[in-house]
């Protein structure tokens, strides 16, 4: 993380969003919105005094609500940049005009309630999508696990936040309900994955392995504990992966093949009911904590960013590669590349390899001083164009815009709107040529006249 | 000026030659309007195959070319380069797909497939008769990349591009980079620290 932040060639913009993208391969123009942090990061030294003294506590998103954070906060100790932002929605000063404790005590005067959002426009030659994933919202779908009503039914990511030594519990695994250490932990895999009826059809690929990791951590960290894993299959292809899973089993994790049909609370325990399909009999496990391996889904808002940059998506909303085998990091939009879980569920080793692959594609593009464009693209015969702009609506690459031309009619200059093709954006798909009723849009090297001649000769 | 089309029919070993009667196809199609020269060869895409095309263009003063072989997705770029070597505009070219769209799908009907191959070639000849030279244009390249998302994927891409000497803007919507990976404890399979 620090390597990315300190690299002289990398301009890091956190707390920022891309709001507009125009242009085409080699020549994009992007607008980035820097959200107000209300802390001047040039002055802030990251001393943390403000965070300590802020009187307002809210549930921490970063810790998935397990714990609290202040209103002026840094997400976690190793955060990059290691400087706070103010959550204006909850801050007392923004709500009532009173407080301002952070501003008063900040030794460098970095707190600035007047800070405004800023828009920055930049020209770039290539864009890489790396927006990652979020977890499937299981609370809406799985009534049998309690729809999120039971405090001690959590997701794998909650588990990570507890197990993480720099997290709220300092690495101690606890039950959210009473803070006690759980002795019996049940893991349920494929929650929302491989379940067409309630979730997604696909396999999320990382959860078999992280569940094995979690089961290992339970056994390793909690003395006298038991870990049960309900599974459909164990999918551990990958270097040293199956060995890792086997080790967890040898350490004592109990793998039960079958789905869980019901969880209910009984006293301070959770009763987990399922079927062991290998033995063909029902099983009931008394658990202190249940951890769900929930499906990976495209990150929130990825549909919007996809639209903004004209990035095609697949049926599940992940970004679509140009070819599943031969062009896995490219998209059908020139100059737009993909890296990581935004293209489909994957773990870190696969993410890193794909990211380096995407980087090479970008570098190969940026090493050119200029690019040859495919001449087989659309052209508009302005004399024939009626200016209806039907073509503009059907172009998937936003390549058509309107332009005003001046014609002489009866000796007088008359202004008229016609369609105009951007030769950098047009991919030669031919949509516009089919849609154009005037026959003004024509694909070079694939003209209407050529197509008619082909049909004509075949009909003879 | 009259069009002078060169027609080259490929056997693709037995992929095409094992199904249709290639010599018969050449015999018939060489008389179609505009065809100045027609021949066949075992593997048109091979080096001797391409040389056949180059030689014929020069000897017979051809001004455009049709290759009847596999899908253009495979070898259209190859043959465009071939005819450019012989001095033609690379777009004075058309392919007839008589493999994927003919012999592979009609191997049980040799006579029918032969007729279809002739029709596909006829189509390509009609199209190439109305083709015009096309020229590539050039656009500049801004030597800077934008990476959207600062998880492990975005960080790795940014570092690799930056190490190769180009400028990168890394945009992350949260207050910190790191994505999900930074939230994790130890990561499989090595169980080392993730932040
Ligand atoms: C519980 C759990 C445990 C796991 N354990 C392991 C493990 O042990 N080993 C392993 O190899 N893998 C593990 N994984 C998988 C691992 O988390 C992923 O492979 C990895 O995080 C994918 O990285 P990414 O950069 O593609 O996506 P992310 O980590 O999701 O990063 C995406 C980033 O993009 C940002 N972003 C999203 N949209 C925008 C936008 N519009 N504008 C700007 N920024 C945006 C996000 O804020 C985020 O910072 C685990 C996953 C889970 C859920
Ligand atoms: S002004 Fe807001 S951020 Fe600052 S100390 Fe008060 S509540 Fe916290
Ligand atoms: S990786 Fe394993 S747990 Fe995750 S969806 Fe696939 S089979 Fe299920
Ligand atoms: S050919 Fe396709 S990409 Fe080009 S302008 Fe027409 S609709 Fe747009």
XYZ file of C-alpha atoms and ligand atoms in Angstrom:
732
model
C 0.000 0.000 0.000
C 2.766 2.360 0.970
C 4.604 1.455 -2.249
C 1.654 2.653 -4.320
C 1.327 5.863 -2.315
C 4.993 6.795 -2.463
C 5.784 5.970 -6.070
C 6.934 9.121 -7.868
C 4.887 8.207 -10.953
C 1.653 7.582 -9.049
C -0.725 10.371 -8.194
C -2.939 8.965 -5.458
C -6.423 10.404 -5.102
C -8.323 8.890 -2.206
C -11.847 9.863 -1.160
C -12.405 10.640 -4.834
C -14.734 9.515 -7.582
C -14.669 9.597 -11.345
C -17.688 11.610 -12.432
C -17.236 11.987 -16.163
C -15.356 10.236 -18.949
C -15.133 11.439 -22.526
C -12.938 10.626 -25.482
C -11.443 7.422 -26.747
C -8.385 5.182 -26.702
C -5.230 7.217 -26.208
C -7.276 10.345 -25.640
C -9.661 10.151 -22.710
C -10.674 13.172 -20.705
C -11.813 12.355 -17.190
C -13.271 14.430 -14.412
C -12.534 13.382 -10.846
C -14.389 14.679 -7.818
C -12.346 15.066 -4.658
C -14.823 14.776 -1.834
C -14.240 17.237 1.018
C -12.277 15.653 3.868
C -12.570 18.759 6.067
C -8.945 18.150 6.997
C -6.156 19.788 5.030
C -3.861 16.864 4.352
C -0.992 19.191 3.535
C -1.038 20.521 7.096
C -2.164 17.377 8.939
C 0.673 15.342 10.430
C -1.530 12.375 11.275
C -0.902 12.818 15.007
C -4.394 11.537 15.844
C -5.160 14.015 18.651
C -8.448 15.018 16.981
C -9.581 11.418 16.664
C -8.871 10.843 20.317
C -10.792 13.901 21.501
C -13.817 13.796 19.175
C -16.872 13.159 21.384
C -19.065 11.581 18.691
C -19.051 7.828 18.113
C -20.752 6.037 15.231
C -20.653 2.408 14.085
C -17.559 1.804 11.976
C -18.307 0.790 8.379
C -14.816 -0.528 8.083
C -15.421 -2.943 10.934
C -18.833 -3.741 9.480
C -20.596 -2.266 12.472
C -18.938 -4.586 15.001
C -17.364 -1.598 16.705
C -17.417 2.176 16.746
C -15.296 4.904 15.294
C -15.137 8.639 15.882
C -16.541 11.267 13.534
C -13.084 12.369 12.573
C -11.402 9.107 11.799
C -8.790 6.916 10.173
C -10.130 3.517 9.138
C -7.312 1.403 10.493
C -3.806 1.969 11.867
C -1.925 1.239 8.635
C -4.303 3.248 6.442
C -2.824 5.054 3.449
C -2.943 8.026 3.607
C -2.670 7.883 7.386
C -4.644 11.079 7.893
C -8.243 11.515 9.043
C -11.406 12.684 7.307
C -14.545 14.096 8.948
C -17.834 12.309 8.475
C -19.981 15.396 7.946
C -23.233 13.491 8.148
C -22.706 12.609 11.796
C -20.384 15.385 12.969
C -21.850 17.642 15.695
C -20.400 20.781 14.178
C -22.111 20.145 10.843
C -25.350 19.121 12.532
C -25.639 21.766 15.223
C -22.868 24.302 14.617
C -21.441 23.491 18.073
C -18.420 21.370 19.093
C -15.423 21.988 16.814
C -13.234 20.245 19.388
C -11.012 18.793 16.689
C -10.394 22.201 15.164
C -9.526 23.703 18.548
C -7.027 21.049 19.518
C -5.397 20.331 16.181
C -1.800 21.565 16.648
C -1.302 22.392 12.968
C -4.706 23.959 12.288
C -5.486 21.350 9.643
C -9.193 21.000 10.380
C -11.138 23.096 7.891
C -14.935 22.987 8.067
C -15.146 25.214 4.996
C -13.430 22.762 2.648
C -15.426 22.264 -0.561
C -15.493 19.427 -3.050
C -13.094 19.907 -5.938
C -13.303 18.790 -9.532
C -10.139 17.935 -11.394
C -9.937 17.273 -15.125
C -7.182 15.063 -16.475
C -6.212 13.646 -19.865
C -5.253 9.975 -19.934
C -4.487 7.435 -22.659
C -5.780 4.308 -20.922
C -8.223 3.398 -18.154
C -8.096 0.350 -15.883
C -11.173 -0.763 -13.975
C -10.267 -2.238 -10.589
C -13.425 -1.623 -8.580
C -13.483 -5.043 -6.953
C -16.383 -6.732 -5.245
C -18.831 -6.567 -2.395
C -20.525 -9.352 -0.554
C -23.944 -10.690 -1.446
C -26.692 -9.306 0.756
C -27.648 -12.601 2.401
C -30.016 -10.989 4.903
C -32.559 -10.449 2.154
C -32.491 -14.009 0.868
C -31.770 -16.558 3.568
C -34.660 -16.893 6.012
C -33.287 -20.220 7.224
C -30.243 -18.416 8.624
C -32.434 -15.852 10.328
C -32.447 -12.952 7.828
C -29.778 -11.256 9.904
C -31.858 -11.331 13.116
C -29.325 -13.390 15.070
C -26.376 -11.357 16.273
C -24.067 -14.351 16.287
C -24.581 -15.188 12.617
C -21.895 -13.197 10.812
C -20.077 -13.191 7.469
C -16.518 -14.176 6.698
C -15.545 -10.539 6.430
C -16.772 -9.848 9.999
C -14.659 -12.792 11.055
C -11.617 -11.254 9.333
C -12.120 -7.941 11.116
C -12.125 -9.732 14.465
C -9.252 -11.998 13.640
C -7.174 -9.064 12.386
C -4.681 -8.030 15.051
C -5.108 -4.345 14.214
C -8.903 -4.601 14.312
C -11.200 -3.672 17.186
C -10.827 -6.835 19.180
C -7.081 -6.885 18.747
C -7.296 -10.220 16.978
C -9.584 -11.922 19.488
C -12.482 -13.899 18.039
C -15.623 -13.084 20.003
C -19.387 -13.460 19.840
C -20.947 -10.124 18.885
C -23.831 -10.723 21.321
C -21.829 -10.883 24.554
C -18.158 -10.532 23.669
C -17.423 -14.078 24.892
C -15.014 -16.350 23.097
C -16.936 -18.946 21.066
C -16.075 -22.571 21.694
C -18.113 -24.068 18.889
C -18.061 -22.339 15.502
C -20.061 -23.420 12.461
C -19.057 -22.318 8.967
C -21.481 -22.466 6.061
C -20.079 -22.281 2.563
C -21.680 -21.285 -0.749
C -24.129 -18.815 0.811
C -25.541 -17.034 -2.207
C -23.090 -18.845 -4.491
C -24.056 -21.839 -6.595
C -27.650 -21.243 -5.593
C -29.731 -20.141 -8.518
C -32.922 -19.979 -6.498
C -31.741 -17.570 -3.822
C -28.470 -16.133 -4.983
C -26.028 -16.491 -7.844
C -25.368 -19.344 -10.186
C -21.585 -19.039 -10.050
C -18.923 -20.206 -7.607
C -17.195 -17.372 -5.725
C -13.866 -19.178 -5.829
C -12.158 -17.734 -2.755
C -14.515 -18.912 -0.002
C -13.539 -22.605 0.143
C -10.037 -21.470 0.905
C -10.822 -18.652 3.316
C -13.247 -20.886 5.191
C -10.443 -23.424 5.612
C -8.317 -20.523 6.842
C -10.998 -19.413 9.297
C -11.531 -22.932 10.625
C -7.781 -23.197 11.149
C -7.741 -19.859 12.980
C -10.539 -20.963 15.331
C -8.707 -24.152 16.225
C -5.405 -22.324 16.495
C -6.555 -19.342 18.559
C -9.266 -20.771 20.805
C -8.274 -23.562 23.121
C -10.634 -26.499 23.249
C -12.709 -25.196 20.369
C -14.454 -27.097 17.592
C -14.952 -25.946 14.031
C -17.643 -27.425 11.784
C -17.812 -26.685 8.077
C -20.985 -27.342 6.089
C -20.093 -27.620 2.410
C -21.401 -28.667 -0.987
C -17.966 -29.320 -2.478
C -14.448 -28.463 -1.484
C -12.881 -26.550 -4.339
C -9.228 -25.959 -3.704
C -7.382 -25.915 -7.010
C -4.307 -23.743 -6.797
C -0.726 -24.056 -5.764
C -0.493 -25.342 -2.173
C -4.267 -24.930 -1.781
C -5.392 -28.510 -1.309
C -2.527 -29.086 1.108
C -3.767 -26.100 3.095
C -7.281 -27.528 3.282
C -6.013 -31.016 4.233
C -3.988 -29.517 7.053
C -7.103 -27.816 8.439
C -8.908 -31.148 8.395
C -5.983 -32.849 10.108
C -6.011 -30.140 12.793
C -9.521 -31.272 13.625
C -11.949 -29.191 11.564
C -15.042 -31.295 10.932
C -16.273 -31.088 7.376
C -19.912 -32.053 6.878
C -21.175 -32.421 3.353
C -24.624 -30.894 3.121
C -26.659 -27.737 3.295
C -27.962 -26.190 6.480
C -31.744 -26.105 6.489
C -32.385 -24.072 9.632
C -30.714 -22.064 12.361
C -32.534 -20.996 15.512
C -31.615 -19.508 18.858
C -31.893 -21.513 22.029
C -30.713 -19.667 25.111
C -27.401 -18.129 24.174
C -26.669 -20.881 21.658
C -27.480 -21.249 17.992
C -28.876 -24.567 16.891
C -27.746 -25.439 13.392
C -29.735 -28.136 11.628
C -28.674 -29.787 8.416
C -28.208 -33.069 6.645
C -25.013 -34.997 6.242
C -25.565 -36.175 2.696
C -22.621 -38.572 2.798
C -24.027 -40.479 5.744
C -27.583 -39.755 4.688
C -28.759 -38.582 8.089
C -29.731 -35.333 9.787
C -27.183 -33.508 11.937
C -27.678 -30.887 14.615
C -24.798 -28.769 15.915
C -24.920 -26.450 18.903
C -22.925 -23.362 17.996
C -21.728 -20.183 19.683
C -20.988 -18.476 16.389
C -22.012 -19.110 12.774
C -19.893 -17.724 9.934
C -21.337 -17.511 6.425
C -19.104 -17.616 3.353
C -21.203 -15.234 1.285
C -20.938 -14.805 -2.471
C -18.841 -12.138 -4.121
C -20.891 -9.740 -6.220
C -19.844 -6.665 -8.243
C -19.036 -3.742 -5.959
C -21.792 -1.312 -5.190
C -22.112 1.357 -7.855
C -20.190 -0.638 -10.449
C -23.181 -0.431 -12.804
C -22.897 3.361 -12.724
C -19.172 3.475 -13.322
C -19.594 0.911 -16.124
C -22.020 3.222 -17.860
C -19.751 6.186 -17.363
C -16.794 4.573 -19.107
C -18.813 2.442 -21.602
C -17.619 -0.789 -20.037
C -19.666 -3.825 -21.057
C -20.947 -6.054 -18.225
C -21.915 -9.728 -18.083
C -25.183 -11.261 -16.876
C -24.123 -10.981 -13.251
C -22.969 -7.384 -13.533
C -19.234 -8.117 -13.538
C -17.235 -6.255 -16.180
C -16.984 -8.237 -19.410
C -13.627 -9.145 -20.925
C -13.136 -9.015 -24.703
C -12.589 -12.773 -24.925
C -12.843 -15.272 -22.048
C -9.705 -17.155 -23.034
C -7.612 -14.997 -25.324
C -8.248 -11.425 -24.151
C -9.087 -11.693 -20.455
C -7.843 -8.262 -19.369
C -9.081 -6.231 -22.311
C -12.626 -5.019 -22.942
C -14.461 -4.377 -26.184
C -13.862 -0.672 -25.590
C -10.451 0.366 -26.894
C -8.088 1.569 -24.179
C -10.183 0.137 -21.331
C -8.739 -2.739 -19.290
C -9.796 -4.884 -16.320
C -8.051 -6.058 -13.179
C -9.213 -8.047 -10.186
C -12.550 -9.098 -8.803
C -14.482 -6.501 -10.822
C -14.243 -8.978 -13.716
C -15.385 -11.967 -11.647
C -14.797 -13.523 -8.230
C -11.170 -14.373 -7.556
C -8.562 -14.523 -4.829
C -5.444 -12.456 -4.319
C -2.926 -14.544 -6.336
C -5.224 -14.489 -9.368
C -5.970 -10.797 -8.855
C -2.299 -9.886 -8.750
C -1.453 -11.910 -11.876
C -4.323 -10.398 -13.784
C -3.381 -6.919 -12.609
C 0.165 -7.326 -13.887
C -1.255 -8.612 -17.173
C -3.466 -5.553 -17.496
C -0.495 -3.327 -16.688
C 1.510 -4.799 -19.565
C -1.369 -4.107 -21.957
C -1.518 -0.515 -20.740
C 2.237 -0.063 -21.018
C 2.239 -1.505 -24.552
C -0.416 1.047 -25.470
C 1.273 3.996 -23.774
C 4.616 3.176 -25.380
C 3.166 4.289 -28.721
C 3.436 7.913 -29.734
C 0.475 7.486 -32.010
C -2.028 4.793 -32.913
C -3.269 3.629 -36.295
C -7.056 3.494 -36.367
C -9.089 0.891 -38.217
C -10.366 2.558 -41.390
C -13.404 0.267 -41.562
C -15.606 2.693 -39.681
C -18.790 4.592 -40.310
C -19.009 7.752 -42.348
C -21.951 10.078 -42.793
C -22.900 11.457 -46.193
C -23.910 14.937 -45.092
C -25.890 15.577 -48.265
C -28.143 12.638 -47.469
C -28.299 13.005 -43.683
C -31.662 14.359 -42.550
C -30.385 15.175 -39.072
C -32.843 12.803 -37.365
C -29.980 11.474 -35.189
C -31.480 8.000 -34.847
C -27.915 6.775 -35.325
C -26.755 8.642 -32.228
C -29.157 6.653 -30.086
C -28.105 3.238 -31.384
C -24.356 3.719 -31.258
C -23.032 1.652 -28.319
C -19.753 3.570 -28.277
C -21.130 7.121 -28.081
C -19.290 7.804 -31.358
C -21.950 9.947 -32.985
C -22.543 13.570 -32.156
C -24.387 16.326 -33.945
C -22.783 19.103 -35.860
C -24.130 22.158 -37.592
C -23.270 22.728 -41.216
C -24.047 25.679 -43.458
C -25.570 25.001 -46.859
C -26.495 27.383 -49.652
C -30.121 27.058 -50.581
C -31.262 29.472 -53.263
C -28.067 31.448 -52.786
C -28.758 31.959 -49.086
C -26.737 30.275 -46.332
C -28.911 27.919 -44.280
C -27.794 26.168 -41.103
C -28.635 22.535 -40.622
C -27.824 19.795 -38.084
C -26.258 16.552 -39.314
C -24.715 13.522 -37.636
C -20.959 13.323 -37.289
C -18.815 10.262 -36.506
C -15.858 10.469 -34.154
C -13.244 8.337 -35.904
C -11.462 7.551 -32.650
C -14.573 6.197 -30.945
C -16.289 4.352 -33.820
C -15.637 0.605 -33.663
C -17.256 -0.136 -37.023
C -20.085 -2.200 -35.520
C -22.530 -1.076 -38.208
C -25.516 -0.325 -35.957
C -25.913 3.177 -37.311
C -25.840 2.098 -40.941
C -28.775 -0.203 -40.337
C -30.712 2.358 -38.326
C -30.213 5.253 -40.746
C -33.357 5.571 -42.880
C -31.789 8.077 -45.236
C -28.924 5.701 -46.052
C -26.479 8.424 -45.085
C -24.515 6.319 -42.599
C -22.267 3.873 -44.373
C -19.490 1.607 -43.173
C -16.277 2.004 -45.152
C -15.126 -1.330 -46.567
C -18.559 -2.771 -45.739
C -20.876 -0.375 -47.565
C -24.604 -0.731 -48.129
C -23.766 -1.005 -51.830
C -21.421 -3.913 -51.182
C -23.943 -5.746 -49.041
C -26.654 -5.270 -51.674
C -24.325 -6.551 -54.388
C -23.686 -9.673 -52.321
C -27.374 -10.340 -51.810
C -28.062 -9.578 -55.440
C -25.502 -12.022 -56.769
C -26.707 -14.795 -54.463
C -30.327 -14.320 -55.539
C -29.531 -14.666 -59.179
C -10.393 0.381 -65.604
C -11.597 -3.205 -65.546
C -11.294 -4.970 -62.203
C -8.674 -7.668 -62.022
C -9.545 -10.027 -59.172
C -7.205 -12.788 -58.028
C -8.975 -15.780 -56.459
C -7.108 -18.198 -54.205
C -8.874 -21.301 -52.908
C -7.361 -23.086 -49.930
C -7.547 -26.819 -49.134
C -6.651 -26.343 -45.490
C -5.209 -29.841 -45.759
C -8.236 -32.096 -45.602
C -10.317 -29.606 -43.613
C -11.652 -28.131 -46.845
C -10.066 -30.336 -49.515
C -11.390 -33.488 -47.877
C -14.983 -32.357 -48.247
C -15.425 -30.246 -51.361
C -14.020 -30.763 -54.842
C -11.531 -27.888 -54.822
C -10.301 -28.205 -58.454
C -13.915 -28.158 -59.634
C -14.634 -25.040 -57.556
C -11.668 -23.274 -59.164
C -12.686 -24.474 -62.615
C -16.147 -22.892 -62.234
C -15.337 -19.727 -60.294
C -12.447 -18.667 -62.559
C -15.017 -17.756 -65.196
C -16.980 -15.390 -62.948
C -16.970 -11.695 -63.895
C -13.829 -9.834 -62.916
C -11.741 -12.892 -62.068
C -8.407 -12.449 -63.843
C -6.638 -15.329 -62.193
C -7.671 -18.298 -60.011
C -5.752 -21.087 -58.360
C -5.709 -23.363 -55.318
C -3.109 -24.430 -52.781
C -2.812 -26.845 -49.826
C -2.271 -24.159 -47.199
C -2.826 -20.620 -48.456
C -1.661 -19.078 -45.133
C 1.712 -20.843 -45.210
C 4.755 -19.034 -46.514
C 4.695 -20.753 -49.984
C 0.934 -20.083 -50.083
C 1.444 -16.381 -49.451
C 4.253 -16.308 -52.021
C 1.835 -17.743 -54.579
C -0.455 -14.764 -53.959
C 2.354 -12.203 -54.173
C 3.716 -13.709 -57.389
C 0.276 -13.851 -59.006
C -0.498 -10.224 -58.118
C 2.661 -9.131 -59.911
C 2.485 -11.498 -62.883
C -1.183 -11.025 -63.601
C -1.405 -7.390 -62.647
C -4.154 -8.097 -60.099
C -5.753 -5.134 -58.315
C -7.760 -6.985 -55.650
C -7.834 -10.394 -54.021
C -10.287 -12.973 -52.675
C -9.043 -15.839 -50.507
C -11.509 -18.668 -49.971
C -10.407 -20.441 -46.797
C -11.113 -20.174 -43.074
C -12.754 -17.487 -40.936
C -11.498 -13.923 -41.404
C -11.102 -13.764 -37.622
C -8.085 -16.001 -38.072
C -6.278 -14.940 -41.208
C -7.743 -11.707 -42.550
C -4.857 -9.757 -40.984
C -2.380 -12.275 -42.455
C -3.630 -11.912 -46.030
C -4.012 -8.150 -45.788
C -0.316 -8.010 -44.980
C 0.434 -10.402 -47.849
C -1.217 -8.265 -50.508
C 0.311 -5.117 -49.012
C 3.709 -6.743 -49.557
C 2.812 -7.048 -53.234
C 2.019 -3.345 -53.318
C -1.792 -3.422 -53.076
C -3.855 -1.441 -50.607
C -4.479 -3.999 -47.812
C -8.205 -3.339 -47.846
C -8.597 -4.424 -51.501
C -9.313 -7.813 -50.038
C -12.160 -10.127 -49.118
C -12.383 -13.585 -47.604
C -14.868 -16.350 -48.319
C -15.226 -18.572 -45.259
C -15.568 -22.013 -46.833
C -14.314 -23.856 -43.745
C -16.313 -22.862 -40.624
C -19.312 -21.845 -42.694
C -19.144 -24.736 -45.162
C -16.953 -27.837 -44.983
C -16.934 -28.190 -41.208
C -20.711 -28.090 -41.021
C -21.575 -29.941 -44.230
C -19.045 -32.783 -44.230
C -21.884 -35.264 -44.797
C -22.951 -33.626 -48.074
C -19.954 -33.224 -50.364
C -21.819 -32.128 -53.468
C -24.002 -29.671 -51.538
C -20.931 -28.283 -49.800
C -19.176 -27.796 -53.141
C -22.170 -25.815 -54.433
C -22.264 -23.727 -51.241
C -18.532 -22.983 -51.497
C -19.098 -21.690 -55.017
C -21.936 -19.472 -53.775
C -19.815 -18.119 -50.909
C -17.031 -17.275 -53.371
C -19.538 -15.578 -55.666
C -20.615 -13.417 -52.736
C -17.040 -12.467 -51.924
C -16.360 -11.587 -55.557
C -19.402 -9.303 -55.631
C -18.227 -7.559 -52.487
C -14.615 -7.145 -53.534
C -15.726 -5.715 -56.876
C -17.083 -2.675 -55.055
C -14.281 -2.196 -52.572
C -12.163 0.936 -52.440
C -8.724 1.538 -51.002
C -8.889 2.568 -47.353
C -6.246 4.328 -45.357
C -5.510 4.181 -41.662
C -5.434 7.460 -39.821
C -3.381 8.219 -36.759
C -4.373 9.510 -33.362
C -2.046 10.729 -30.624
C -1.597 8.925 -27.283
C -1.597 10.658 -23.902
C 1.055 8.870 -21.893
C -0.832 8.595 -18.631
C -3.176 5.987 -17.190
C -6.178 6.197 -14.888
C -6.827 3.334 -12.473
C -10.271 3.259 -10.859
C -10.267 1.421 -7.516
C -7.404 1.149 -5.049
C -7.697 -2.467 -3.870
C -4.906 -4.958 -4.425
C -5.819 -5.073 -8.129
C -5.634 -1.299 -8.605
C -2.472 -0.928 -6.544
C -0.674 -3.675 -8.464
C -1.679 -2.260 -11.858
C -0.640 1.230 -10.797
C 2.750 0.123 -9.469
C 3.539 -1.964 -12.570
C 2.613 0.835 -14.967
C 4.521 3.355 -12.866
C 7.576 1.098 -12.709
C 7.513 0.922 -16.506
C 7.921 4.687 -16.527
C 4.442 6.024 -17.156
C 2.321 8.378 -15.062
C -0.668 6.904 -13.217
C -3.625 8.459 -11.428
C -5.035 6.028 -8.855
C -8.563 6.942 -7.782
C -10.090 5.368 -4.662
C -13.487 6.383 -3.334
C -12.814 5.452 0.284
C -10.522 7.460 2.602
C -7.836 4.765 2.285
C -6.529 2.410 -0.376
C -6.221 -1.326 0.208
C -9.747 -2.513 -0.580
C -10.951 -5.747 0.951
C -7.464 -7.109 1.314
C -6.561 -4.527 3.929
C -9.567 -5.664 5.978
C -8.376 -9.244 6.039
C -6.280 -10.843 8.726
C -3.722 -13.285 7.375
C -4.233 -14.496 3.841
C -4.202 -17.995 2.382
C -2.306 -19.983 1.306
C 0.760 -18.554 3.020
C -0.922 -16.953 6.048
C 1.125 -13.804 5.836
C -0.064 -10.353 6.790
C -2.227 -8.563 4.249
C -1.746 -4.847 4.917
C -13.864 -12.919 3.931
C -12.873 -12.939 2.831
C -11.598 -13.488 3.053
C -10.665 -13.557 2.012
N -9.446 -14.109 2.269
C -8.549 -14.226 1.258
C -7.275 -14.833 1.485
O -6.965 -15.248 2.597
N -6.421 -14.974 0.430
C -6.751 -14.538 -0.824
O -5.965 -14.712 -1.749
N -7.943 -13.912 -1.060
C -8.844 -13.744 -0.053
N -10.049 -13.134 -0.297
C -10.298 -12.571 -1.638
C -9.727 -11.155 -1.751
O -10.388 -10.319 -0.843
C -9.915 -10.620 -3.180
O -9.300 -11.485 -4.080
C -9.293 -9.241 -3.395
O -9.666 -8.354 -2.380
C -9.689 -8.660 -4.742
O -9.071 -7.415 -4.904
P -9.656 -6.241 -5.818
O -8.674 -5.151 -5.771
O -10.040 -6.783 -7.117
O -11.033 -5.794 -5.112
P -11.323 -4.996 -3.741
O -10.469 -5.503 -2.658
O -12.801 -5.067 -3.565
O -10.878 -3.502 -4.040
C -11.643 -2.647 -4.847
C -11.372 -1.210 -4.467
O -11.991 -0.350 -5.392
C -12.686 0.683 -4.703
N -13.790 1.132 -5.565
C -14.915 0.446 -5.911
N -15.668 1.185 -6.740
C -15.018 2.359 -6.936
C -15.296 3.515 -7.703
N -16.402 3.608 -8.420
N -14.398 4.540 -7.682
C -13.272 4.437 -6.939
N -12.959 3.361 -6.204
C -13.819 2.331 -6.197
C -13.133 0.039 -3.416
O -13.374 1.014 -2.418
C -11.929 -0.848 -3.092
O -10.953 -0.135 -2.376
C -10.999 -13.049 0.729
C -12.267 -12.497 0.519
C -13.200 -12.441 1.544
C -14.550 -11.862 1.283
S -16.460 18.868 15.227
Fe -17.208 16.886 14.497
S -15.377 15.713 14.017
Fe -14.705 17.475 15.214
S -14.636 16.717 17.324
Fe -16.685 17.574 17.024
S -17.996 15.891 16.337
Fe -15.856 15.231 16.122
S -15.382 -21.328 -3.590
Fe -16.250 -23.028 -2.461
S -17.578 -22.026 -0.930
Fe -17.145 -20.495 -2.498
S -18.875 -20.664 -3.884
Fe -17.227 -21.955 -4.709
S -17.652 -23.989 -3.897
Fe -18.859 -22.518 -2.687
S -20.496 1.867 -36.816
Fe -21.139 1.356 -34.723
S -19.570 2.345 -33.478
Fe -19.400 3.286 -35.493
S -20.684 5.122 -35.373
Fe -21.958 3.470 -36.225
S -23.008 2.629 -34.420
Fe -21.275 3.806 -33.643
